[in-house]
């Protein structure tokens, strides 16, 4: 793959890679490495943690399953095991990725945090700096994903709150929240699922709806909504498919506006393409909202010592706050514009 040399004067370790450097050992990084290998191209994956698929292994809640049927989520060149269910669990997906890496003999360099990457136009190669190594290659592939870092919003007064505050990246199960009043900030797939999990562990979740949101049934008559959408897009314009999905959602789920879950004016697929905002695929949270077990709240105005004040004037006490506010990419912090 390459040769390593230590410069005696500065003690800087460096490595020339005879193939692309891939940043990130998640599903995308593993898939790229496998495809390159099948075509006789060596590569090196740099992974900042000590394991593959760290988002799945370290920052996901226990009840997580794939939201889409497994045929849409398998990596190239290797299918899921036949005995896996239609929607594999978190642990099944992790085991599949570990088997994938083993099958293709992919061996990332772990605990390598990329601090800076820039292209040397004069010499024609990339310099990729980690905390203790300098790597060189003609090619760089960024596979660190859109979900590298938790997105933590600025909420007035949150530093005053005396209870527990955590991001969903730290949440595992609702078992430790029994009988607690929990404020869940965010109504995406994570916010919905965490609220549902809290319900099932006899907590009292209050879910903050900060913006409008599309909620779609995960399935209709046993058929994946995503599969229906993908099939229709082969034949119909995107906006027509969006209209069909909204008719389907209204028929199966009812008018979510009445529950405080306002739909965006832009259709779900068009919105995803334009902004990256994914529609919520309902796995049971909506019925708990309808029954009142998950309470929908308007935006937070301020966090207080014992709870929160809301935009509609309400004020409530809470034991814990869970930030289901998503993730963001960290690529801009280390991928530099080439000036050399």
Tab-separated table of N, CA and C in Angstrom, residues 37-172:
chain	number	residue	atom	x	y	z
A	37	UNK	N	-11.183	-2.059	-4.386
A	37	UNK	CA	-10.425	-3.300	-4.260
A	37	UNK	C	-10.822	-4.303	-5.329
A	38	UNK	N	-12.129	-4.375	-5.630
A	38	UNK	CA	-12.609	-5.290	-6.658
A	38	UNK	C	-12.053	-4.940	-8.025
A	39	UNK	N	-11.636	-3.687	-8.191
A	39	UNK	CA	-11.062	-3.235	-9.452
A	39	UNK	C	-9.538	-3.115	-9.390
A	40	UNK	N	-8.963	-3.715	-8.360
A	40	UNK	CA	-7.513	-3.770	-8.254
A	40	UNK	C	-6.853	-2.496	-7.791
A	41	UNK	N	-7.636	-1.600	-7.174
A	41	UNK	CA	-7.086	-0.326	-6.711
A	41	UNK	C	-6.955	-0.350	-5.187
A	42	UNK	N	-5.737	-0.197	-4.655
A	42	UNK	CA	-5.574	-0.158	-3.197
A	42	UNK	C	-6.056	1.179	-2.650
A	43	UNK	N	-6.378	1.203	-1.359
A	43	UNK	CA	-6.800	2.448	-0.711
A	43	UNK	C	-6.483	2.356	0.774
A	44	UNK	N	-6.604	3.476	1.430
A	44	UNK	CA	-6.399	3.520	2.885
A	44	UNK	C	-7.515	4.334	3.509
A	45	UNK	N	-8.229	3.732	4.466
A	45	UNK	CA	-9.276	4.442	5.199
A	45	UNK	C	-8.702	5.001	6.486
A	46	UNK	N	-8.928	6.299	6.712
A	46	UNK	CA	-8.573	6.936	7.979
A	46	UNK	C	-9.851	7.126	8.782
A	47	UNK	N	-9.903	6.568	9.968
A	47	UNK	CA	-11.094	6.633	10.815
A	47	UNK	C	-10.730	7.253	12.160
A	48	UNK	N	-11.489	8.271	12.555
A	48	UNK	CA	-11.131	9.022	13.754
A	48	UNK	C	-11.393	8.264	15.052
A	49	UNK	N	-12.288	7.267	15.030
A	49	UNK	CA	-12.580	6.498	16.239
A	49	UNK	C	-11.859	5.155	16.180
A	50	UNK	N	-12.183	4.279	17.118
A	50	UNK	CA	-11.535	2.976	17.177
A	50	UNK	C	-12.347	1.859	16.565
A	51	UNK	N	-13.367	2.184	15.763
A	51	UNK	CA	-14.213	1.135	15.185
A	51	UNK	C	-14.808	1.618	13.867
A	52	UNK	N	-15.321	0.683	13.079
A	52	UNK	CA	-16.049	1.070	11.880
A	52	UNK	C	-17.465	1.489	12.277
A	53	UNK	N	-18.102	2.264	11.421
A	53	UNK	CA	-19.500	2.679	11.624
A	53	UNK	C	-19.723	3.245	13.026
A	54	UNK	N	-18.890	4.207	13.406
A	54	UNK	CA	-18.926	4.711	14.786
A	54	UNK	C	-20.245	5.398	15.127
A	55	UNK	N	-20.888	6.033	14.139
A	55	UNK	CA	-22.179	6.672	14.413
A	55	UNK	C	-23.195	5.629	14.861
A	56	UNK	N	-23.192	4.489	14.197
A	56	UNK	CA	-24.104	3.399	14.572
A	56	UNK	C	-23.691	2.752	15.887
A	57	UNK	N	-22.409	2.553	16.082
A	57	UNK	CA	-21.962	1.817	17.265
A	57	UNK	C	-21.961	2.664	18.532
A	58	UNK	N	-21.675	3.951	18.399
A	58	UNK	CA	-21.444	4.767	19.587
A	58	UNK	C	-22.492	5.845	19.825
A	59	UNK	N	-23.245	6.242	18.790
A	59	UNK	CA	-24.105	7.418	18.936
A	59	UNK	C	-25.552	7.168	18.537
A	60	UNK	N	-26.002	5.934	18.589
A	60	UNK	CA	-27.383	5.637	18.214
A	60	UNK	C	-28.116	4.953	19.364
A	61	UNK	N	-29.423	5.146	19.411
A	61	UNK	CA	-30.235	4.573	20.487
A	61	UNK	C	-30.529	3.102	20.209
A	62	UNK	N	-30.852	2.365	21.266
A	62	UNK	CA	-30.943	0.908	21.184
A	62	UNK	C	-32.062	0.421	20.275
A	63	UNK	N	-33.198	1.156	20.222
A	63	UNK	CA	-34.338	0.653	19.453
A	63	UNK	C	-34.241	0.988	17.964
A	64	UNK	N	-33.164	1.602	17.556
A	64	UNK	CA	-33.025	2.021	16.164
A	64	UNK	C	-33.049	0.832	15.208
A	65	UNK	N	-33.820	0.986	14.150
A	65	UNK	CA	-33.824	0.050	13.035
A	65	UNK	C	-33.660	0.862	11.755
A	66	UNK	N	-33.313	0.176	10.672
A	66	UNK	CA	-33.291	0.854	9.379
A	66	UNK	C	-34.698	1.349	9.073
A	67	UNK	N	-34.800	2.567	8.588
A	67	UNK	CA	-36.110	3.113	8.254
A	67	UNK	C	-36.585	2.661	6.884
A	68	UNK	N	-35.655	2.181	6.068
A	68	UNK	CA	-35.989	1.715	4.731
A	68	UNK	C	-35.775	0.210	4.642
A	69	UNK	N	-36.487	-0.477	3.763
A	69	UNK	CA	-36.269	-1.919	3.587
A	69	UNK	C	-34.817	-2.221	3.256
A	70	UNK	N	-34.373	-3.386	3.674
A	70	UNK	CA	-32.944	-3.706	3.604
A	70	UNK	C	-32.384	-3.665	2.187
A	71	UNK	N	-33.216	-3.954	1.163
A	71	UNK	CA	-32.674	-3.963	-0.201
A	71	UNK	C	-32.215	-2.583	-0.649
A	72	UNK	N	-32.713	-1.531	0.011
A	72	UNK	CA	-32.294	-0.176	-0.336
A	72	UNK	C	-31.067	0.265	0.457
A	73	UNK	N	-30.644	-0.541	1.418
A	73	UNK	CA	-29.576	-0.130	2.344
A	73	UNK	C	-28.334	-1.002	2.271
A	74	UNK	N	-28.391	-2.083	1.509
A	74	UNK	CA	-27.218	-2.954	1.460
A	74	UNK	C	-26.093	-2.282	0.681
A	75	UNK	N	-24.873	-2.630	1.039
A	75	UNK	CA	-23.694	-2.070	0.388
A	75	UNK	C	-23.399	-2.857	-0.886
A	76	UNK	N	-22.670	-2.277	-1.831
A	76	UNK	CA	-22.415	-2.959	-3.103
A	76	UNK	C	-21.607	-4.236	-2.923
A	77	UNK	N	-21.921	-5.222	-3.747
A	77	UNK	CA	-21.159	-6.467	-3.887
A	77	UNK	C	-21.412	-7.489	-2.783
A	78	UNK	N	-22.245	-7.148	-1.783
A	78	UNK	CA	-22.536	-8.116	-0.720
A	78	UNK	C	-23.917	-7.844	-0.127
A	79	UNK	N	-24.830	-8.802	-0.255
A	79	UNK	CA	-26.187	-8.625	0.236
A	79	UNK	C	-26.272	-8.885	1.736
A	80	UNK	N	-27.366	-8.427	2.343
A	80	UNK	CA	-27.650	-8.777	3.730
A	80	UNK	C	-27.876	-10.283	3.833
A	81	UNK	N	-27.623	-10.878	4.991
A	81	UNK	CA	-27.988	-12.285	5.191
A	81	UNK	C	-29.486	-12.488	4.969
A	82	UNK	N	-29.857	-13.607	4.382
A	82	UNK	CA	-31.252	-13.869	4.042
A	82	UNK	C	-32.154	-13.899	5.269
A	83	UNK	N	-31.607	-14.278	6.430
A	83	UNK	CA	-32.445	-14.394	7.629
A	83	UNK	C	-32.692	-13.056	8.321
A	84	UNK	N	-32.097	-11.978	7.813
A	84	UNK	CA	-32.350	-10.661	8.405
A	84	UNK	C	-33.778	-10.226	8.078
A	85	UNK	N	-34.427	-9.523	9.006
A	85	UNK	CA	-35.792	-9.050	8.743
A	85	UNK	C	-35.802	-7.938	7.696
A	86	UNK	N	-37.006	-7.538	7.311
A	86	UNK	CA	-37.169	-6.491	6.299
A	86	UNK	C	-36.490	-5.204	6.731
A	87	UNK	N	-36.594	-4.869	8.036
A	87	UNK	CA	-35.969	-3.671	8.592
A	87	UNK	C	-34.970	-4.120	9.661
A	88	UNK	N	-33.719	-4.356	9.290
A	88	UNK	CA	-32.727	-4.839	10.260
A	88	UNK	C	-32.548	-3.893	11.441
A	89	UNK	N	-32.234	-4.476	12.589
A	89	UNK	CA	-31.986	-3.689	13.792
A	89	UNK	C	-30.605	-3.048	13.712
A	90	UNK	N	-30.380	-2.145	14.621
A	90	UNK	CA	-29.073	-1.493	14.740
A	90	UNK	C	-27.954	-2.533	14.835
A	91	UNK	N	-28.130	-3.518	15.695
A	91	UNK	CA	-27.071	-4.507	15.931
A	91	UNK	C	-26.881	-5.409	14.716
A	92	UNK	N	-27.961	-5.700	14.001
A	92	UNK	CA	-27.830	-6.489	12.776
A	92	UNK	C	-27.081	-5.713	11.701
A	93	UNK	N	-27.374	-4.423	11.586
A	93	UNK	CA	-26.690	-3.614	10.580
A	93	UNK	C	-25.200	-3.483	10.904
A	94	UNK	N	-24.881	-3.323	12.176
A	94	UNK	CA	-23.474	-3.259	12.583
A	94	UNK	C	-22.763	-4.569	12.258
A	95	UNK	N	-23.399	-5.701	12.552
A	95	UNK	CA	-22.780	-7.000	12.274
A	95	UNK	C	-22.579	-7.195	10.773
A	96	UNK	N	-23.528	-6.682	9.976
A	96	UNK	CA	-23.398	-6.757	8.515
A	96	UNK	C	-22.189	-5.951	8.045
A	97	UNK	N	-22.017	-4.744	8.589
A	97	UNK	CA	-20.878	-3.920	8.175
A	97	UNK	C	-19.551	-4.531	8.618
A	98	UNK	N	-19.534	-5.139	9.804
A	98	UNK	CA	-18.307	-5.802	10.251
A	98	UNK	C	-17.973	-6.985	9.353
A	99	UNK	N	-19.019	-7.736	8.964
A	99	UNK	CA	-18.808	-8.855	8.042
A	99	UNK	C	-18.344	-8.361	6.676
A	100	UNK	N	-18.865	-7.210	6.265
A	100	UNK	CA	-18.504	-6.606	4.986
A	100	UNK	C	-17.015	-6.255	4.970
A	101	UNK	N	-16.560	-5.607	6.035
A	101	UNK	CA	-15.145	-5.231	6.121
A	101	UNK	C	-14.249	-6.474	6.123
A	102	UNK	N	-14.680	-7.502	6.832
A	102	UNK	CA	-13.900	-8.745	6.883
A	102	UNK	C	-13.882	-9.437	5.523
A	103	UNK	N	-15.042	-9.455	4.856
A	103	UNK	CA	-15.156	-10.136	3.559
A	103	UNK	C	-14.199	-9.531	2.537
A	104	UNK	N	-14.063	-8.212	2.540
A	104	UNK	CA	-13.208	-7.533	1.576
A	104	UNK	C	-11.821	-7.194	2.148
A	105	UNK	N	-11.526	-7.724	3.333
A	105	UNK	CA	-10.220	-7.497	3.986
A	105	UNK	C	-9.893	-6.012	4.075
A	106	UNK	N	-10.888	-5.232	4.500
A	106	UNK	CA	-10.706	-3.791	4.674
A	106	UNK	C	-10.204	-3.533	6.085
A	107	UNK	N	-9.053	-2.910	6.197
A	107	UNK	CA	-8.437	-2.668	7.501
A	107	UNK	C	-8.131	-1.177	7.649
A	108	UNK	N	-9.094	-0.410	8.149
A	108	UNK	CA	-8.858	1.033	8.326
A	108	UNK	C	-7.750	1.301	9.346
A	109	UNK	N	-7.145	2.469	9.242
A	109	UNK	CA	-6.257	2.937	10.307
A	109	UNK	C	-7.129	3.719	11.283
A	110	UNK	N	-7.303	3.160	12.470
A	110	UNK	CA	-8.210	3.742	13.459
A	110	UNK	C	-7.514	4.822	14.288
A	111	UNK	N	-8.339	5.621	14.965
A	111	UNK	CA	-7.866	6.688	15.850
A	111	UNK	C	-6.965	7.685	15.111
A	112	UNK	N	-7.347	7.949	13.860
A	112	UNK	CA	-6.636	8.936	13.056
A	112	UNK	C	-7.603	10.087	12.751
A	113	UNK	N	-7.495	11.153	13.511
A	113	UNK	CA	-8.371	12.310	13.358
A	113	UNK	C	-7.778	13.254	12.307
A	114	UNK	N	-8.461	13.384	11.185
A	114	UNK	CA	-7.963	14.273	10.131
A	114	UNK	C	-8.124	15.721	10.584
A	115	UNK	N	-7.010	16.412	10.684
A	115	UNK	CA	-7.000	17.804	11.123
A	115	UNK	C	-6.953	18.783	9.965
A	116	UNK	N	-6.357	18.331	8.848
A	116	UNK	CA	-6.228	19.223	7.699
A	116	UNK	C	-5.942	18.384	6.450
A	117	UNK	N	-6.599	18.754	5.367
A	117	UNK	CA	-6.318	18.111	4.084
A	117	UNK	C	-6.301	19.181	3.007
A	118	UNK	N	-5.234	19.236	2.236
A	118	UNK	CA	-5.165	20.210	1.156
A	118	UNK	C	-4.345	19.646	0.004
A	119	UNK	N	-4.664	20.138	-1.183
A	119	UNK	CA	-4.023	19.632	-2.394
A	119	UNK	C	-2.866	20.532	-2.796
A	120	UNK	N	-1.731	19.924	-3.027
A	120	UNK	CA	-0.540	20.635	-3.499
A	120	UNK	C	-0.571	20.626	-5.028
A	121	UNK	N	-0.938	21.743	-5.610
A	121	UNK	CA	-1.089	21.813	-7.071
A	121	UNK	C	0.253	21.672	-7.793
A	122	UNK	N	1.296	22.117	-7.163
A	122	UNK	CA	2.617	22.061	-7.794
A	122	UNK	C	3.087	20.612	-7.920
A	123	UNK	N	2.969	19.858	-6.840
A	123	UNK	CA	3.456	18.472	-6.825
A	123	UNK	C	2.381	17.465	-7.256
A	124	UNK	N	1.099	17.887	-7.199
A	124	UNK	CA	0.036	17.019	-7.698
A	124	UNK	C	-0.397	15.937	-6.739
A	125	UNK	N	-0.344	16.224	-5.446
A	125	UNK	CA	-0.852	15.233	-4.488
A	125	UNK	C	-1.483	15.920	-3.283
A	126	UNK	N	-2.242	15.121	-2.536
A	126	UNK	CA	-2.910	15.602	-1.317
A	126	UNK	C	-2.009	15.392	-0.098
A	127	UNK	N	-2.051	16.363	0.808
A	127	UNK	CA	-1.429	16.238	2.121
A	127	UNK	C	-2.566	16.109	3.142
A	128	UNK	N	-2.586	15.019	3.856
A	128	UNK	CA	-3.640	14.778	4.850
A	128	UNK	C	-2.974	14.621	6.218
A	129	UNK	N	-3.229	15.580	7.094
A	129	UNK	CA	-2.577	15.622	8.402
A	129	UNK	C	-3.526	15.101	9.476
A	130	UNK	N	-3.061	14.110	10.263
A	130	UNK	CA	-3.791	13.675	11.455
A	130	UNK	C	-2.990	14.118	12.671
A	131	UNK	N	-3.426	13.689	13.862
A	131	UNK	CA	-2.761	14.156	15.074
A	131	UNK	C	-1.332	13.655	15.200
A	132	UNK	N	-0.983	12.559	14.504
A	132	UNK	CA	0.375	12.045	14.646
A	132	UNK	C	0.962	11.514	13.341
A	133	UNK	N	0.306	11.799	12.219
A	133	UNK	CA	0.808	11.291	10.939
A	133	UNK	C	0.537	12.301	9.843
A	134	UNK	N	1.357	12.255	8.800
A	134	UNK	CA	1.128	13.033	7.592
A	134	UNK	C	1.060	12.048	6.434
A	135	UNK	N	-0.086	12.023	5.755
A	135	UNK	CA	-0.300	11.093	4.650
A	135	UNK	C	-0.263	11.854	3.328
A	136	UNK	N	0.243	11.181	2.294
A	136	UNK	CA	0.289	11.768	0.959
A	136	UNK	C	-0.381	10.813	-0.022
A	137	UNK	N	-1.169	11.361	-0.935
A	137	UNK	CA	-1.796	10.549	-1.970
A	137	UNK	C	-2.204	11.451	-3.129
A	138	UNK	N	-2.351	10.860	-4.304
A	138	UNK	CA	-2.836	11.616	-5.460
A	138	UNK	C	-4.347	11.831	-5.384
A	139	UNK	N	-5.030	11.039	-4.560
A	139	UNK	CA	-6.495	11.112	-4.521
A	139	UNK	C	-7.004	11.159	-3.076
A	140	UNK	N	-8.078	11.896	-2.871
A	140	UNK	CA	-8.728	11.973	-1.560
A	140	UNK	C	-10.228	11.759	-1.749
A	141	UNK	N	-10.804	10.871	-0.959
A	141	UNK	CA	-12.249	10.605	-0.997
A	141	UNK	C	-12.821	10.924	0.369
A	142	UNK	N	-13.754	11.863	0.426
A	142	UNK	CA	-14.385	12.254	1.687
A	142	UNK	C	-15.622	11.392	1.901
A	143	UNK	N	-15.595	10.550	2.923
A	143	UNK	CA	-16.710	9.650	3.231
A	143	UNK	C	-17.098	9.769	4.706
A	144	UNK	N	-16.941	10.968	5.235
A	144	UNK	CA	-17.224	11.177	6.661
A	144	UNK	C	-18.688	11.501	6.925
A	145	UNK	N	-19.483	11.643	5.869
A	145	UNK	CA	-20.930	11.769	6.033
A	145	UNK	C	-21.407	13.146	6.467
A	146	UNK	N	-22.733	13.278	6.471
A	146	UNK	CA	-23.368	14.532	6.883
A	146	UNK	C	-23.585	14.576	8.392
A	147	UNK	N	-23.333	13.466	9.072
A	147	UNK	CA	-23.704	13.352	10.493
A	147	UNK	C	-22.490	13.152	11.391
A	148	UNK	N	-21.452	13.925	11.145
A	148	UNK	CA	-20.205	13.734	11.886
A	148	UNK	C	-20.258	14.299	13.307
A	149	UNK	N	-20.929	15.448	13.469
A	149	UNK	CA	-20.937	16.126	14.768
A	149	UNK	C	-22.371	16.451	15.191
A	150	UNK	N	-22.700	16.298	16.470
A	150	UNK	CA	-24.032	16.701	16.935
A	150	UNK	C	-24.261	18.192	16.711
A	151	UNK	N	-25.443	18.531	16.228
A	151	UNK	CA	-25.825	19.933	16.065
A	151	UNK	C	-26.508	20.391	17.350
A	152	UNK	N	-25.866	21.292	18.068
A	152	UNK	CA	-26.387	21.771	19.350
A	152	UNK	C	-26.894	23.197	19.179
A	153	UNK	N	-28.194	23.411	19.261
A	153	UNK	CA	-28.724	24.763	19.065
A	153	UNK	C	-28.471	25.650	20.272
A	154	UNK	N	-28.463	26.948	20.043
A	154	UNK	CA	-28.374	27.904	21.143
A	154	UNK	C	-29.793	28.178	21.655
A	155	UNK	N	-30.052	27.775	22.884
A	155	UNK	CA	-31.372	27.989	23.487
A	155	UNK	C	-31.182	28.847	24.734
A	156	UNK	N	-31.859	29.942	24.772
A	156	UNK	CA	-31.691	30.880	25.880
A	156	UNK	C	-31.968	30.204	27.216
A	157	UNK	N	-31.022	30.358	28.149
A	157	UNK	CA	-31.205	29.884	29.510
A	157	UNK	C	-30.885	28.435	29.758
A	158	UNK	N	-30.445	27.696	28.738
A	158	UNK	CA	-30.259	26.257	28.929
A	158	UNK	C	-29.177	25.948	29.967
A	159	UNK	N	-28.244	26.885	30.135
A	159	UNK	CA	-27.190	26.672	31.135
A	159	UNK	C	-27.729	26.742	32.559
A	160	UNK	N	-28.935	27.286	32.746
A	160	UNK	CA	-29.535	27.387	34.086
A	160	UNK	C	-30.236	26.103	34.517
A	161	UNK	N	-30.578	25.253	33.540
A	161	UNK	CA	-31.401	24.084	33.839
A	161	UNK	C	-30.669	23.131	34.781
A	162	UNK	N	-31.372	22.696	35.833
A	162	UNK	CA	-30.731	21.876	36.858
A	162	UNK	C	-30.853	20.375	36.614
A	163	UNK	N	-31.675	19.993	35.639
A	163	UNK	CA	-31.814	18.574	35.317
A	163	UNK	C	-30.775	18.129	34.297
A	164	UNK	N	-31.013	16.950	33.737
A	164	UNK	CA	-30.109	16.385	32.739
A	164	UNK	C	-30.396	16.962	31.360
A	165	UNK	N	-29.336	17.352	30.657
A	165	UNK	CA	-29.448	17.785	29.258
A	165	UNK	C	-28.536	16.900	28.429
A	166	UNK	N	-29.083	16.279	27.370
A	166	UNK	CA	-28.260	15.440	26.505
A	166	UNK	C	-28.733	15.528	25.060
A	167	UNK	N	-27.802	15.290	24.158
A	167	UNK	CA	-28.135	15.158	22.736
A	167	UNK	C	-28.494	13.694	22.478
A	168	UNK	N	-29.284	13.444	21.435
A	168	UNK	CA	-29.671	12.064	21.147
A	168	UNK	C	-28.468	11.171	20.847
A	169	UNK	N	-27.322	11.765	20.504
A	169	UNK	CA	-26.118	10.963	20.284
A	169	UNK	C	-25.672	10.258	21.560
A	170	UNK	N	-26.140	10.731	22.720
A	170	UNK	CA	-25.806	10.116	24.005
A	170	UNK	C	-26.954	9.273	24.564
A	171	UNK	N	-28.112	9.343	23.909
A	171	UNK	CA	-29.303	8.633	24.402
A	171	UNK	C	-29.266	7.182	23.937
A	172	UNK	N	-29.510	6.253	24.860
A	172	UNK	CA	-29.554	4.836	24.517
A	172	UNK	C	-30.945	4.238	24.697
